[in-house]
mmCIF file with all atom_site columns, C-alpha atoms in Angstrom:
data_model
loop_
_atom_site.group_PDB
_atom_site.id
_atom_site.type_symbol
_atom_site.label_atom_id
_atom_site.label_alt_id
_atom_site.label_comp_id
_atom_site.label_asym_id
_atom_site.label_entity_id
_atom_site.label_seq_id
_atom_site.pdbx_PDB_ins_code
_atom_site.Cartn_x
_atom_site.Cartn_y
_atom_site.Cartn_z
_atom_site.occupancy
_atom_site.B_iso_or_equiv
_atom_site.pdbx_formal_charge
_atom_site.auth_seq_id
_atom_site.auth_comp_id
_atom_site.auth_asym_id
_atom_site.auth_atom_id
_atom_site.pdbx_PDB_model_num
ATOM 1   C CA . UNK A 1 1   ? 1.774  1.233   3.493   1.00 58.00 ? 277 UNK A CA 1
ATOM 2   C CA . UNK A 1 2   ? -1.285 2.184   5.538   1.00 63.00 ? 278 UNK A CA 1
ATOM 3   C CA . UNK A 1 3   ? -2.246 5.827   6.066   1.00 68.00 ? 279 UNK A CA 1
ATOM 4   C CA . UNK A 1 4   ? -1.755 5.527   9.826   1.00 72.00 ? 280 UNK A CA 1
ATOM 5   C CA . UNK A 1 5   ? 1.781  4.267   9.333   1.00 84.00 ? 281 UNK A CA 1
ATOM 6   C CA . UNK A 1 6   ? 2.512  7.088   6.900   1.00 85.00 ? 282 UNK A CA 1
ATOM 7   C CA . UNK A 1 7   ? 1.277  9.688   9.360   1.00 84.00 ? 283 UNK A CA 1
ATOM 8   C CA . UNK A 1 8   ? 3.365  8.113   12.109  1.00 88.00 ? 284 UNK A CA 1
ATOM 9   C CA . UNK A 1 9   ? 6.474  8.369   9.937   1.00 89.00 ? 285 UNK A CA 1
ATOM 10  C CA . UNK A 1 10  ? 5.719  11.968  8.978   1.00 83.00 ? 286 UNK A CA 1
ATOM 11  C CA . UNK A 1 11  ? 5.448  12.858  12.669  1.00 87.00 ? 287 UNK A CA 1
ATOM 12  C CA . UNK A 1 12  ? 8.641  10.992  13.466  1.00 90.00 ? 288 UNK A CA 1
ATOM 13  C CA . UNK A 1 13  ? 10.435 12.780  10.606  1.00 91.00 ? 289 UNK A CA 1
ATOM 14  C CA . UNK A 1 14  ? 9.571  16.057  12.334  1.00 89.00 ? 290 UNK A CA 1
ATOM 15  C CA . UNK A 1 15  ? 11.599 14.930  15.348  1.00 93.00 ? 291 UNK A CA 1
ATOM 16  C CA . UNK A 1 16  ? 14.661 13.939  13.295  1.00 95.00 ? 292 UNK A CA 1
ATOM 17  C CA . UNK A 1 17  ? 17.504 16.454  13.328  1.00 95.00 ? 293 UNK A CA 1
ATOM 18  C CA . UNK A 1 18  ? 18.576 15.369  9.835   1.00 97.00 ? 294 UNK A CA 1
ATOM 19  C CA . UNK A 1 19  ? 15.185 15.961  8.150   1.00 97.00 ? 295 UNK A CA 1
ATOM 20  C CA . UNK A 1 20  ? 13.489 19.088  6.855   1.00 95.00 ? 296 UNK A CA 1
ATOM 21  C CA . UNK A 1 21  ? 9.870  19.120  5.657   1.00 93.00 ? 297 UNK A CA 1
ATOM 22  C CA . UNK A 1 22  ? 9.132  22.678  4.526   1.00 94.00 ? 298 UNK A CA 1
ATOM 23  C CA . UNK A 1 23  ? 5.822  23.776  3.082   1.00 94.00 ? 299 UNK A CA 1
ATOM 24  C CA . UNK A 1 24  ? 5.835  24.902  -0.542  1.00 94.00 ? 300 UNK A CA 1
ATOM 25  C CA . UNK A 1 25  ? 5.468  28.488  0.653   1.00 95.00 ? 301 UNK A CA 1
ATOM 26  C CA . UNK A 1 26  ? 8.509  28.134  2.923   1.00 95.00 ? 302 UNK A CA 1
ATOM 27  C CA . UNK A 1 27  ? 10.547 26.648  0.088   1.00 93.00 ? 303 UNK A CA 1
ATOM 28  C CA . UNK A 1 28  ? 9.595  29.234  -2.529  1.00 93.00 ? 304 UNK A CA 1
ATOM 29  C CA . UNK A 1 29  ? 9.961  32.152  -0.123  1.00 92.00 ? 305 UNK A CA 1
ATOM 30  C CA . UNK A 1 30  ? 13.254 30.935  1.396   1.00 87.00 ? 306 UNK A CA 1
ATOM 31  C CA . UNK A 1 31  ? 11.667 31.231  4.824   1.00 89.00 ? 307 UNK A CA 1
ATOM 32  C CA . UNK A 1 32  ? 14.044 28.599  6.225   1.00 87.00 ? 308 UNK A CA 1
ATOM 33  C CA . UNK A 1 33  ? 17.082 30.787  5.463   1.00 90.00 ? 309 UNK A CA 1
ATOM 34  C CA . UNK A 1 34  ? 18.887 27.842  3.920   1.00 94.00 ? 310 UNK A CA 1
ATOM 35  C CA . UNK A 1 35  ? 19.363 28.958  0.329   1.00 96.00 ? 311 UNK A CA 1
ATOM 36  C CA . UNK A 1 36  ? 23.078 29.618  0.053   1.00 97.00 ? 312 UNK A CA 1
ATOM 37  C CA . UNK A 1 37  ? 23.564 28.526  3.675   1.00 96.00 ? 313 UNK A CA 1
ATOM 38  C CA . UNK A 1 38  ? 23.221 24.736  3.624   1.00 97.00 ? 314 UNK A CA 1
ATOM 39  C CA . UNK A 1 39  ? 26.809 24.114  4.658   1.00 97.00 ? 315 UNK A CA 1
ATOM 40  C CA . UNK A 1 40  ? 26.734 26.596  7.516   1.00 96.00 ? 316 UNK A CA 1
ATOM 41  C CA . UNK A 1 41  ? 23.180 26.232  8.818   1.00 96.00 ? 317 UNK A CA 1
ATOM 42  C CA . UNK A 1 42  ? 22.384 22.551  8.174   1.00 97.00 ? 318 UNK A CA 1
ATOM 43  C CA . UNK A 1 43  ? 25.560 20.497  7.863   1.00 97.00 ? 319 UNK A CA 1
ATOM 44  C CA . UNK A 1 44  ? 27.678 22.770  10.096  1.00 96.00 ? 320 UNK A CA 1
ATOM 45  C CA . UNK A 1 45  ? 30.785 22.386  7.920   1.00 97.00 ? 321 UNK A CA 1
ATOM 46  C CA . UNK A 1 46  ? 32.251 23.617  4.646   1.00 97.00 ? 322 UNK A CA 1
ATOM 47  C CA . UNK A 1 47  ? 32.289 20.337  2.732   1.00 98.00 ? 323 UNK A CA 1
ATOM 48  C CA . UNK A 1 48  ? 30.900 19.843  -0.797  1.00 98.00 ? 324 UNK A CA 1
ATOM 49  C CA . UNK A 1 49  ? 27.153 19.281  -1.172  1.00 98.00 ? 325 UNK A CA 1
ATOM 50  C CA . UNK A 1 50  ? 25.752 16.332  -3.124  1.00 98.00 ? 326 UNK A CA 1
ATOM 51  C CA . UNK A 1 51  ? 22.033 15.921  -3.847  1.00 98.00 ? 327 UNK A CA 1
ATOM 52  C CA . UNK A 1 52  ? 20.148 12.717  -4.572  1.00 98.00 ? 328 UNK A CA 1
ATOM 53  C CA . UNK A 1 53  ? 16.906 13.588  -6.366  1.00 98.00 ? 329 UNK A CA 1
ATOM 54  C CA . UNK A 1 54  ? 14.015 11.184  -5.912  1.00 96.00 ? 330 UNK A CA 1
ATOM 55  C CA . UNK A 1 55  ? 15.901 9.399   -3.145  1.00 96.00 ? 331 UNK A CA 1
ATOM 56  C CA . UNK A 1 56  ? 13.144 6.919   -2.260  1.00 94.00 ? 332 UNK A CA 1
ATOM 57  C CA . UNK A 1 57  ? 14.097 5.042   0.906   1.00 95.00 ? 333 UNK A CA 1
ATOM 58  C CA . UNK A 1 58  ? 17.375 6.945   1.110   1.00 96.00 ? 334 UNK A CA 1
ATOM 59  C CA . UNK A 1 59  ? 19.612 3.915   0.617   1.00 95.00 ? 335 UNK A CA 1
ATOM 60  C CA . UNK A 1 60  ? 21.886 5.631   -1.888  1.00 96.00 ? 336 UNK A CA 1
ATOM 61  C CA . UNK A 1 61  ? 22.152 8.841   0.119   1.00 98.00 ? 337 UNK A CA 1
ATOM 62  C CA . UNK A 1 62  ? 23.127 6.945   3.268   1.00 98.00 ? 338 UNK A CA 1
ATOM 63  C CA . UNK A 1 63  ? 25.646 4.681   1.551   1.00 97.00 ? 339 UNK A CA 1
ATOM 64  C CA . UNK A 1 64  ? 27.283 7.504   -0.384  1.00 97.00 ? 340 UNK A CA 1
ATOM 65  C CA . UNK A 1 65  ? 27.625 9.383   2.909   1.00 98.00 ? 341 UNK A CA 1
ATOM 66  C CA . UNK A 1 66  ? 29.342 6.340   4.436   1.00 97.00 ? 342 UNK A CA 1
ATOM 67  C CA . UNK A 1 67  ? 31.679 6.041   1.459   1.00 96.00 ? 343 UNK A CA 1
ATOM 68  C CA . UNK A 1 68  ? 32.575 9.746   1.152   1.00 97.00 ? 344 UNK A CA 1
ATOM 69  C CA . UNK A 1 69  ? 32.804 11.193  4.653   1.00 97.00 ? 345 UNK A CA 1
ATOM 70  C CA . UNK A 1 70  ? 34.295 14.455  3.362   1.00 98.00 ? 346 UNK A CA 1
ATOM 71  C CA . UNK A 1 71  ? 31.103 15.345  1.481   1.00 98.00 ? 347 UNK A CA 1
ATOM 72  C CA . UNK A 1 72  ? 27.578 16.309  2.574   1.00 98.00 ? 348 UNK A CA 1
ATOM 73  C CA . UNK A 1 73  ? 24.703 14.278  1.102   1.00 98.00 ? 349 UNK A CA 1
ATOM 74  C CA . UNK A 1 74  ? 21.082 15.393  0.942   1.00 98.00 ? 350 UNK A CA 1
ATOM 75  C CA . UNK A 1 75  ? 18.321 13.069  -0.249  1.00 98.00 ? 351 UNK A CA 1
ATOM 76  C CA . UNK A 1 76  ? 15.313 14.845  -1.736  1.00 98.00 ? 352 UNK A CA 1
ATOM 77  C CA . UNK A 1 77  ? 11.882 13.294  -2.233  1.00 97.00 ? 353 UNK A CA 1
ATOM 78  C CA . UNK A 1 78  ? 8.281  14.391  -1.838  1.00 96.00 ? 354 UNK A CA 1
ATOM 79  C CA . UNK A 1 79  ? 7.435  11.090  -0.149  1.00 92.00 ? 355 UNK A CA 1
ATOM 80  C CA . UNK A 1 80  ? 8.735  11.534  3.374   1.00 92.00 ? 356 UNK A CA 1
ATOM 81  C CA . UNK A 1 81  ? 7.294  8.228   4.560   1.00 91.00 ? 357 UNK A CA 1
ATOM 82  C CA . UNK A 1 82  ? 9.765  6.525   2.218   1.00 92.00 ? 358 UNK A CA 1
ATOM 83  C CA . UNK A 1 83  ? 12.976 8.302   3.198   1.00 95.00 ? 359 UNK A CA 1
ATOM 84  C CA . UNK A 1 84  ? 12.033 7.904   6.873   1.00 96.00 ? 360 UNK A CA 1
ATOM 85  C CA . UNK A 1 85  ? 14.012 4.648   6.775   1.00 95.00 ? 361 UNK A CA 1
ATOM 86  C CA . UNK A 1 86  ? 17.163 6.301   5.454   1.00 97.00 ? 362 UNK A CA 1
ATOM 87  C CA . UNK A 1 87  ? 16.898 9.194   7.897   1.00 97.00 ? 363 UNK A CA 1
ATOM 88  C CA . UNK A 1 88  ? 16.408 6.828   10.836  1.00 97.00 ? 364 UNK A CA 1
ATOM 89  C CA . UNK A 1 89  ? 19.354 4.689   9.762   1.00 97.00 ? 365 UNK A CA 1
ATOM 90  C CA . UNK A 1 90  ? 21.597 7.750   9.452   1.00 98.00 ? 366 UNK A CA 1
ATOM 91  C CA . UNK A 1 91  ? 20.705 8.804   12.997  1.00 97.00 ? 367 UNK A CA 1
ATOM 92  C CA . UNK A 1 92  ? 21.087 5.308   14.439  1.00 97.00 ? 368 UNK A CA 1
ATOM 93  C CA . UNK A 1 93  ? 24.516 4.929   12.836  1.00 98.00 ? 369 UNK A CA 1
ATOM 94  C CA . UNK A 1 94  ? 25.606 8.519   13.599  1.00 98.00 ? 370 UNK A CA 1
ATOM 95  C CA . UNK A 1 95  ? 26.097 9.367   9.925   1.00 98.00 ? 371 UNK A CA 1
ATOM 96  C CA . UNK A 1 96  ? 26.283 13.125  10.317  1.00 97.00 ? 372 UNK A CA 1
ATOM 97  C CA . UNK A 1 97  ? 26.912 13.976  6.653   1.00 98.00 ? 373 UNK A CA 1
ATOM 98  C CA . UNK A 1 98  ? 23.545 12.633  5.438   1.00 98.00 ? 374 UNK A CA 1
ATOM 99  C CA . UNK A 1 99  ? 20.306 14.614  5.535   1.00 98.00 ? 375 UNK A CA 1
ATOM 100 C CA . UNK A 1 100 ? 16.867 14.495  3.933   1.00 98.00 ? 376 UNK A CA 1
ATOM 101 C CA . UNK A 1 101 ? 14.558 17.113  2.473   1.00 97.00 ? 377 UNK A CA 1
ATOM 102 C CA . UNK A 1 102 ? 10.879 16.562  1.718   1.00 96.00 ? 378 UNK A CA 1
ATOM 103 C CA . UNK A 1 103 ? 9.948  18.748  -1.230  1.00 97.00 ? 379 UNK A CA 1
ATOM 104 C CA . UNK A 1 104 ? 9.142  18.742  -4.935  1.00 97.00 ? 380 UNK A CA 1
ATOM 105 C CA . UNK A 1 105 ? 12.231 18.404  -7.130  1.00 97.00 ? 381 UNK A CA 1
ATOM 106 C CA . UNK A 1 106 ? 10.927 21.225  -9.311  1.00 97.00 ? 382 UNK A CA 1
ATOM 107 C CA . UNK A 1 107 ? 11.726 23.583  -6.407  1.00 97.00 ? 383 UNK A CA 1
ATOM 108 C CA . UNK A 1 108 ? 15.440 22.731  -6.340  1.00 98.00 ? 384 UNK A CA 1
ATOM 109 C CA . UNK A 1 109 ? 16.410 26.168  -7.665  1.00 97.00 ? 385 UNK A CA 1
ATOM 110 C CA . UNK A 1 110 ? 14.283 27.819  -4.973  1.00 96.00 ? 386 UNK A CA 1
ATOM 111 C CA . UNK A 1 111 ? 16.032 25.936  -2.170  1.00 97.00 ? 387 UNK A CA 1
ATOM 112 C CA . UNK A 1 112 ? 19.638 26.139  -3.346  1.00 98.00 ? 388 UNK A CA 1
ATOM 113 C CA . UNK A 1 113 ? 21.650 29.163  -4.409  1.00 97.00 ? 389 UNK A CA 1
ATOM 114 C CA . UNK A 1 114 ? 23.469 29.472  -7.699  1.00 97.00 ? 390 UNK A CA 1
ATOM 115 C CA . UNK A 1 115 ? 26.644 27.337  -7.700  1.00 97.00 ? 391 UNK A CA 1
ATOM 116 C CA . UNK A 1 116 ? 25.894 25.955  -4.212  1.00 98.00 ? 392 UNK A CA 1
ATOM 117 C CA . UNK A 1 117 ? 25.816 22.265  -5.172  1.00 98.00 ? 393 UNK A CA 1
ATOM 118 C CA . UNK A 1 118 ? 28.789 20.132  -6.241  1.00 98.00 ? 394 UNK A CA 1
ATOM 119 C CA . UNK A 1 119 ? 27.097 16.987  -7.553  1.00 98.00 ? 395 UNK A CA 1
ATOM 120 C CA . UNK A 1 120 ? 23.606 15.700  -8.339  1.00 98.00 ? 396 UNK A CA 1
ATOM 121 C CA . UNK A 1 121 ? 22.559 12.048  -8.446  1.00 98.00 ? 397 UNK A CA 1
ATOM 122 C CA . UNK A 1 122 ? 19.319 10.884  -10.060 1.00 98.00 ? 398 UNK A CA 1
ATOM 123 C CA . UNK A 1 123 ? 18.767 7.244   -9.148  1.00 96.00 ? 399 UNK A CA 1
ATOM 124 C CA . UNK A 1 124 ? 16.085 5.056   -10.706 1.00 96.00 ? 400 UNK A CA 1
ATOM 125 C CA . UNK A 1 125 ? 13.599 7.816   -11.548 1.00 96.00 ? 401 UNK A CA 1
ATOM 126 C CA . UNK A 1 126 ? 10.188 7.100   -13.035 1.00 96.00 ? 402 UNK A CA 1
ATOM 127 C CA . UNK A 1 127 ? 10.969 7.219   -16.792 1.00 96.00 ? 403 UNK A CA 1
ATOM 128 C CA . UNK A 1 128 ? 7.569  8.752   -17.584 1.00 96.00 ? 404 UNK A CA 1
ATOM 129 C CA . UNK A 1 129 ? 7.506  6.949   -20.925 1.00 96.00 ? 405 UNK A CA 1
ATOM 130 C CA . UNK A 1 130 ? 4.271  8.420   -22.298 1.00 97.00 ? 406 UNK A CA 1
ATOM 131 C CA . UNK A 1 131 ? 4.876  11.518  -24.411 1.00 94.00 ? 407 UNK A CA 1
ATOM 132 C CA . UNK A 1 132 ? 2.370  13.578  -22.431 1.00 96.00 ? 408 UNK A CA 1
ATOM 133 C CA . UNK A 1 133 ? 4.489  12.884  -19.332 1.00 96.00 ? 409 UNK A CA 1
ATOM 134 C CA . UNK A 1 134 ? 7.659  14.352  -20.859 1.00 96.00 ? 410 UNK A CA 1
ATOM 135 C CA . UNK A 1 135 ? 7.468  17.403  -18.598 1.00 96.00 ? 411 UNK A CA 1
ATOM 136 C CA . UNK A 1 136 ? 7.810  15.109  -15.578 1.00 96.00 ? 412 UNK A CA 1
ATOM 137 C CA . UNK A 1 137 ? 11.002 13.363  -16.715 1.00 98.00 ? 413 UNK A CA 1
ATOM 138 C CA . UNK A 1 138 ? 13.768 14.395  -14.335 1.00 98.00 ? 414 UNK A CA 1
ATOM 139 C CA . UNK A 1 139 ? 16.264 14.863  -17.166 1.00 98.00 ? 415 UNK A CA 1
ATOM 140 C CA . UNK A 1 140 ? 14.120 16.965  -19.488 1.00 98.00 ? 416 UNK A CA 1
ATOM 141 C CA . UNK A 1 141 ? 15.522 20.295  -20.633 1.00 97.00 ? 417 UNK A CA 1
ATOM 142 C CA . UNK A 1 142 ? 13.588 22.329  -18.058 1.00 97.00 ? 418 UNK A CA 1
ATOM 143 C CA . UNK A 1 143 ? 14.935 20.268  -15.171 1.00 98.00 ? 419 UNK A CA 1
ATOM 144 C CA . UNK A 1 144 ? 18.453 20.355  -16.623 1.00 98.00 ? 420 UNK A CA 1
ATOM 145 C CA . UNK A 1 145 ? 18.265 24.160  -16.629 1.00 98.00 ? 421 UNK A CA 1
ATOM 146 C CA . UNK A 1 146 ? 17.421 24.107  -12.914 1.00 98.00 ? 422 UNK A CA 1
ATOM 147 C CA . UNK A 1 147 ? 20.268 21.702  -12.131 1.00 98.00 ? 423 UNK A CA 1
ATOM 148 C CA . UNK A 1 148 ? 22.754 23.808  -14.081 1.00 98.00 ? 424 UNK A CA 1
ATOM 149 C CA . UNK A 1 149 ? 21.724 26.866  -12.076 1.00 98.00 ? 425 UNK A CA 1
ATOM 150 C CA . UNK A 1 150 ? 22.423 25.346  -8.653  1.00 98.00 ? 426 UNK A CA 1
ATOM 151 C CA . UNK A 1 151 ? 25.511 23.336  -9.664  1.00 98.00 ? 427 UNK A CA 1
ATOM 152 C CA . UNK A 1 152 ? 29.004 24.758  -9.611  1.00 97.00 ? 428 UNK A CA 1
ATOM 153 C CA . UNK A 1 153 ? 30.390 25.388  -13.128 1.00 95.00 ? 429 UNK A CA 1
ATOM 154 C CA . UNK A 1 154 ? 32.375 22.128  -12.967 1.00 95.00 ? 430 UNK A CA 1
ATOM 155 C CA . UNK A 1 155 ? 29.656 20.247  -11.062 1.00 97.00 ? 431 UNK A CA 1
ATOM 156 C CA . UNK A 1 156 ? 28.840 16.655  -11.978 1.00 98.00 ? 432 UNK A CA 1
ATOM 157 C CA . UNK A 1 157 ? 25.526 15.015  -12.870 1.00 98.00 ? 433 UNK A CA 1
ATOM 158 C CA . UNK A 1 158 ? 24.868 11.268  -12.438 1.00 98.00 ? 434 UNK A CA 1
ATOM 159 C CA . UNK A 1 159 ? 21.958 9.248   -13.826 1.00 98.00 ? 435 UNK A CA 1
ATOM 160 C CA . UNK A 1 160 ? 21.598 5.617   -12.775 1.00 98.00 ? 436 UNK A CA 1
ATOM 161 C CA . UNK A 1 161 ? 18.529 3.775   -14.031 1.00 97.00 ? 437 UNK A CA 1
ATOM 162 C CA . UNK A 1 162 ? 17.123 0.408   -15.049 1.00 96.00 ? 438 UNK A CA 1
ATOM 163 C CA . UNK A 1 163 ? 15.187 2.094   -17.866 1.00 97.00 ? 439 UNK A CA 1
ATOM 164 C CA . UNK A 1 164 ? 16.783 1.794   -21.299 1.00 97.00 ? 440 UNK A CA 1
ATOM 165 C CA . UNK A 1 165 ? 14.239 4.364   -22.464 1.00 97.00 ? 441 UNK A CA 1
ATOM 166 C CA . UNK A 1 166 ? 15.370 6.913   -19.857 1.00 98.00 ? 442 UNK A CA 1
ATOM 167 C CA . UNK A 1 167 ? 19.010 6.207   -20.656 1.00 98.00 ? 443 UNK A CA 1
ATOM 168 C CA . UNK A 1 168 ? 18.508 6.696   -24.394 1.00 98.00 ? 444 UNK A CA 1
ATOM 169 C CA . UNK A 1 169 ? 16.270 9.725   -23.983 1.00 98.00 ? 445 UNK A CA 1
ATOM 170 C CA . UNK A 1 170 ? 18.823 11.452  -21.772 1.00 98.00 ? 446 UNK A CA 1
ATOM 171 C CA . UNK A 1 171 ? 21.773 10.619  -24.002 1.00 98.00 ? 447 UNK A CA 1
ATOM 172 C CA . UNK A 1 172 ? 19.927 11.994  -27.019 1.00 98.00 ? 448 UNK A CA 1
ATOM 173 C CA . UNK A 1 173 ? 19.065 15.190  -25.191 1.00 97.00 ? 449 UNK A CA 1
ATOM 174 C CA . UNK A 1 174 ? 22.645 15.665  -23.974 1.00 98.00 ? 450 UNK A CA 1
ATOM 175 C CA . UNK A 1 175 ? 24.028 15.167  -27.467 1.00 97.00 ? 451 UNK A CA 1
ATOM 176 C CA . UNK A 1 176 ? 21.502 17.641  -28.834 1.00 97.00 ? 452 UNK A CA 1
ATOM 177 C CA . UNK A 1 177 ? 22.530 20.222  -26.233 1.00 96.00 ? 453 UNK A CA 1
ATOM 178 C CA . UNK A 1 178 ? 26.222 19.465  -26.903 1.00 96.00 ? 454 UNK A CA 1
ATOM 179 C CA . UNK A 1 179 ? 26.893 18.781  -23.223 1.00 97.00 ? 455 UNK A CA 1
ATOM 180 C CA . UNK A 1 180 ? 30.101 16.907  -22.288 1.00 95.00 ? 456 UNK A CA 1
ATOM 181 C CA . UNK A 1 181 ? 29.399 13.260  -21.425 1.00 97.00 ? 457 UNK A CA 1
ATOM 182 C CA . UNK A 1 182 ? 32.172 11.825  -19.255 1.00 97.00 ? 458 UNK A CA 1
ATOM 183 C CA . UNK A 1 183 ? 30.891 8.262   -18.998 1.00 97.00 ? 459 UNK A CA 1
ATOM 184 C CA . UNK A 1 184 ? 27.936 6.337   -20.378 1.00 98.00 ? 460 UNK A CA 1
ATOM 185 C CA . UNK A 1 185 ? 27.098 2.651   -20.552 1.00 97.00 ? 461 UNK A CA 1
ATOM 186 C CA . UNK A 1 186 ? 23.882 0.661   -21.019 1.00 97.00 ? 462 UNK A CA 1
ATOM 187 C CA . UNK A 1 187 ? 25.104 -2.197  -18.766 1.00 97.00 ? 463 UNK A CA 1
ATOM 188 C CA . UNK A 1 188 ? 27.299 -0.762  -16.032 1.00 97.00 ? 464 UNK A CA 1
ATOM 189 C CA . UNK A 1 189 ? 27.596 -4.091  -14.181 1.00 96.00 ? 465 UNK A CA 1
ATOM 190 C CA . UNK A 1 190 ? 28.721 -5.831  -17.348 1.00 96.00 ? 466 UNK A CA 1
ATOM 191 C CA . UNK A 1 191 ? 31.978 -3.915  -17.819 1.00 95.00 ? 467 UNK A CA 1
ATOM 192 C CA . UNK A 1 192 ? 33.943 -5.061  -14.794 1.00 93.00 ? 468 UNK A CA 1
ATOM 193 C CA . UNK A 1 193 ? 36.584 -2.722  -13.383 1.00 91.00 ? 469 UNK A CA 1
ATOM 194 C CA . UNK A 1 194 ? 35.723 0.023   -15.875 1.00 93.00 ? 470 UNK A CA 1
ATOM 195 C CA . UNK A 1 195 ? 32.604 0.865   -13.861 1.00 94.00 ? 471 UNK A CA 1
ATOM 196 C CA . UNK A 1 196 ? 32.913 3.623   -11.233 1.00 95.00 ? 472 UNK A CA 1
ATOM 197 C CA . UNK A 1 197 ? 32.974 2.081   -7.755  1.00 94.00 ? 473 UNK A CA 1
ATOM 198 C CA . UNK A 1 198 ? 30.297 4.438   -6.416  1.00 95.00 ? 474 UNK A CA 1
ATOM 199 C CA . UNK A 1 199 ? 27.952 3.115   -9.116  1.00 97.00 ? 475 UNK A CA 1
ATOM 200 C CA . UNK A 1 200 ? 28.413 -0.638  -8.746  1.00 96.00 ? 476 UNK A CA 1
ATOM 201 C CA . UNK A 1 201 ? 29.514 -0.605  -5.110  1.00 95.00 ? 477 UNK A CA 1
ATOM 202 C CA . UNK A 1 202 ? 26.156 0.687   -3.880  1.00 95.00 ? 478 UNK A CA 1
ATOM 203 C CA . UNK A 1 203 ? 22.864 -1.045  -4.628  1.00 92.00 ? 479 UNK A CA 1
ATOM 204 C CA . UNK A 1 204 ? 19.321 -0.258  -3.576  1.00 89.00 ? 480 UNK A CA 1
ATOM 205 C CA . UNK A 1 205 ? 16.972 -3.050  -2.562  1.00 87.00 ? 481 UNK A CA 1
ATOM 206 C CA . UNK A 1 206 ? 15.046 -2.895  -5.836  1.00 87.00 ? 482 UNK A CA 1
ATOM 207 C CA . UNK A 1 207 ? 18.266 -2.640  -7.856  1.00 94.00 ? 483 UNK A CA 1
ATOM 208 C CA . UNK A 1 208 ? 19.483 -5.941  -6.410  1.00 92.00 ? 484 UNK A CA 1
ATOM 209 C CA . UNK A 1 209 ? 16.168 -7.502  -7.414  1.00 92.00 ? 485 UNK A CA 1
ATOM 210 C CA . UNK A 1 210 ? 16.528 -6.167  -10.961 1.00 93.00 ? 486 UNK A CA 1
ATOM 211 C CA . UNK A 1 211 ? 20.010 -7.674  -11.182 1.00 94.00 ? 487 UNK A CA 1
ATOM 212 C CA . UNK A 1 212 ? 18.792 -11.057 -9.936  1.00 94.00 ? 488 UNK A CA 1
ATOM 213 C CA . UNK A 1 213 ? 16.417 -11.325 -12.892 1.00 95.00 ? 489 UNK A CA 1
ATOM 214 C CA . UNK A 1 214 ? 19.079 -10.161 -15.357 1.00 93.00 ? 490 UNK A CA 1
ATOM 215 C CA . UNK A 1 215 ? 17.871 -6.612  -15.856 1.00 95.00 ? 491 UNK A CA 1
ATOM 216 C CA . UNK A 1 216 ? 20.610 -4.256  -17.017 1.00 97.00 ? 492 UNK A CA 1
ATOM 217 C CA . UNK A 1 217 ? 21.474 -1.116  -15.060 1.00 97.00 ? 493 UNK A CA 1
ATOM 218 C CA . UNK A 1 218 ? 22.526 1.933   -17.066 1.00 98.00 ? 494 UNK A CA 1
ATOM 219 C CA . UNK A 1 219 ? 24.631 4.904   -15.994 1.00 98.00 ? 495 UNK A CA 1
ATOM 220 C CA . UNK A 1 220 ? 25.555 8.337   -17.374 1.00 98.00 ? 496 UNK A CA 1
ATOM 221 C CA . UNK A 1 221 ? 27.924 10.926  -15.885 1.00 98.00 ? 497 UNK A CA 1
ATOM 222 C CA . UNK A 1 222 ? 27.985 14.359  -17.477 1.00 98.00 ? 498 UNK A CA 1
ATOM 223 C CA . UNK A 1 223 ? 28.686 18.042  -16.895 1.00 97.00 ? 499 UNK A CA 1
ATOM 224 C CA . UNK A 1 224 ? 27.222 21.308  -18.138 1.00 97.00 ? 500 UNK A CA 1
ATOM 225 C CA . UNK A 1 225 ? 30.619 22.802  -18.957 1.00 86.00 ? 501 UNK A CA 1
ATOM 226 C CA . UNK A 1 226 ? 33.673 21.243  -20.593 1.00 67.00 ? 502 UNK A CA 1
#
């Protein structure tokens, strides 16, 4: 994508009512007055909040919002030019329970209050396979600590990925931390009706391409408290 097109999308995002693009200073300092107030000040309702971290083009956020109209969905990504498509689609189709936030995922505990979030989805993250990139893996122990802080005590985590490495790494970490794993499978499309409908019923563009060439999609659902 050319730089001019990116800038155009960033400017258009600023006009979208369902998009927020705070500076790092605004996020860290809670200058938007949203921490603990997302339901009231952004979604204008009292429904549960679900985050999609690293939402890319926003396909999963938008389709989850269509499927579960009694929940609020917020896609988070630092690349606003990507989720522009999802934000625009949500506005065009009047999907009022889907929003987008441009920020670093590491700031999630600065932007959300303790126990404010009901569910977190991590969809097709960069597995950061090299050891020196461990600190950037979205399911490393430091990130898990942040997620636990903002999730309700019975909140649910979801990891959907095409990376067997990421799947195995996360499972190993969860076992080591003795966290309750509710569901895990290395080939979620290969188990028929056993697969959760929100996992196999929604596909991103790249996910459909992976499936066409026979690549397996993995999925883990877990909690921080039994």
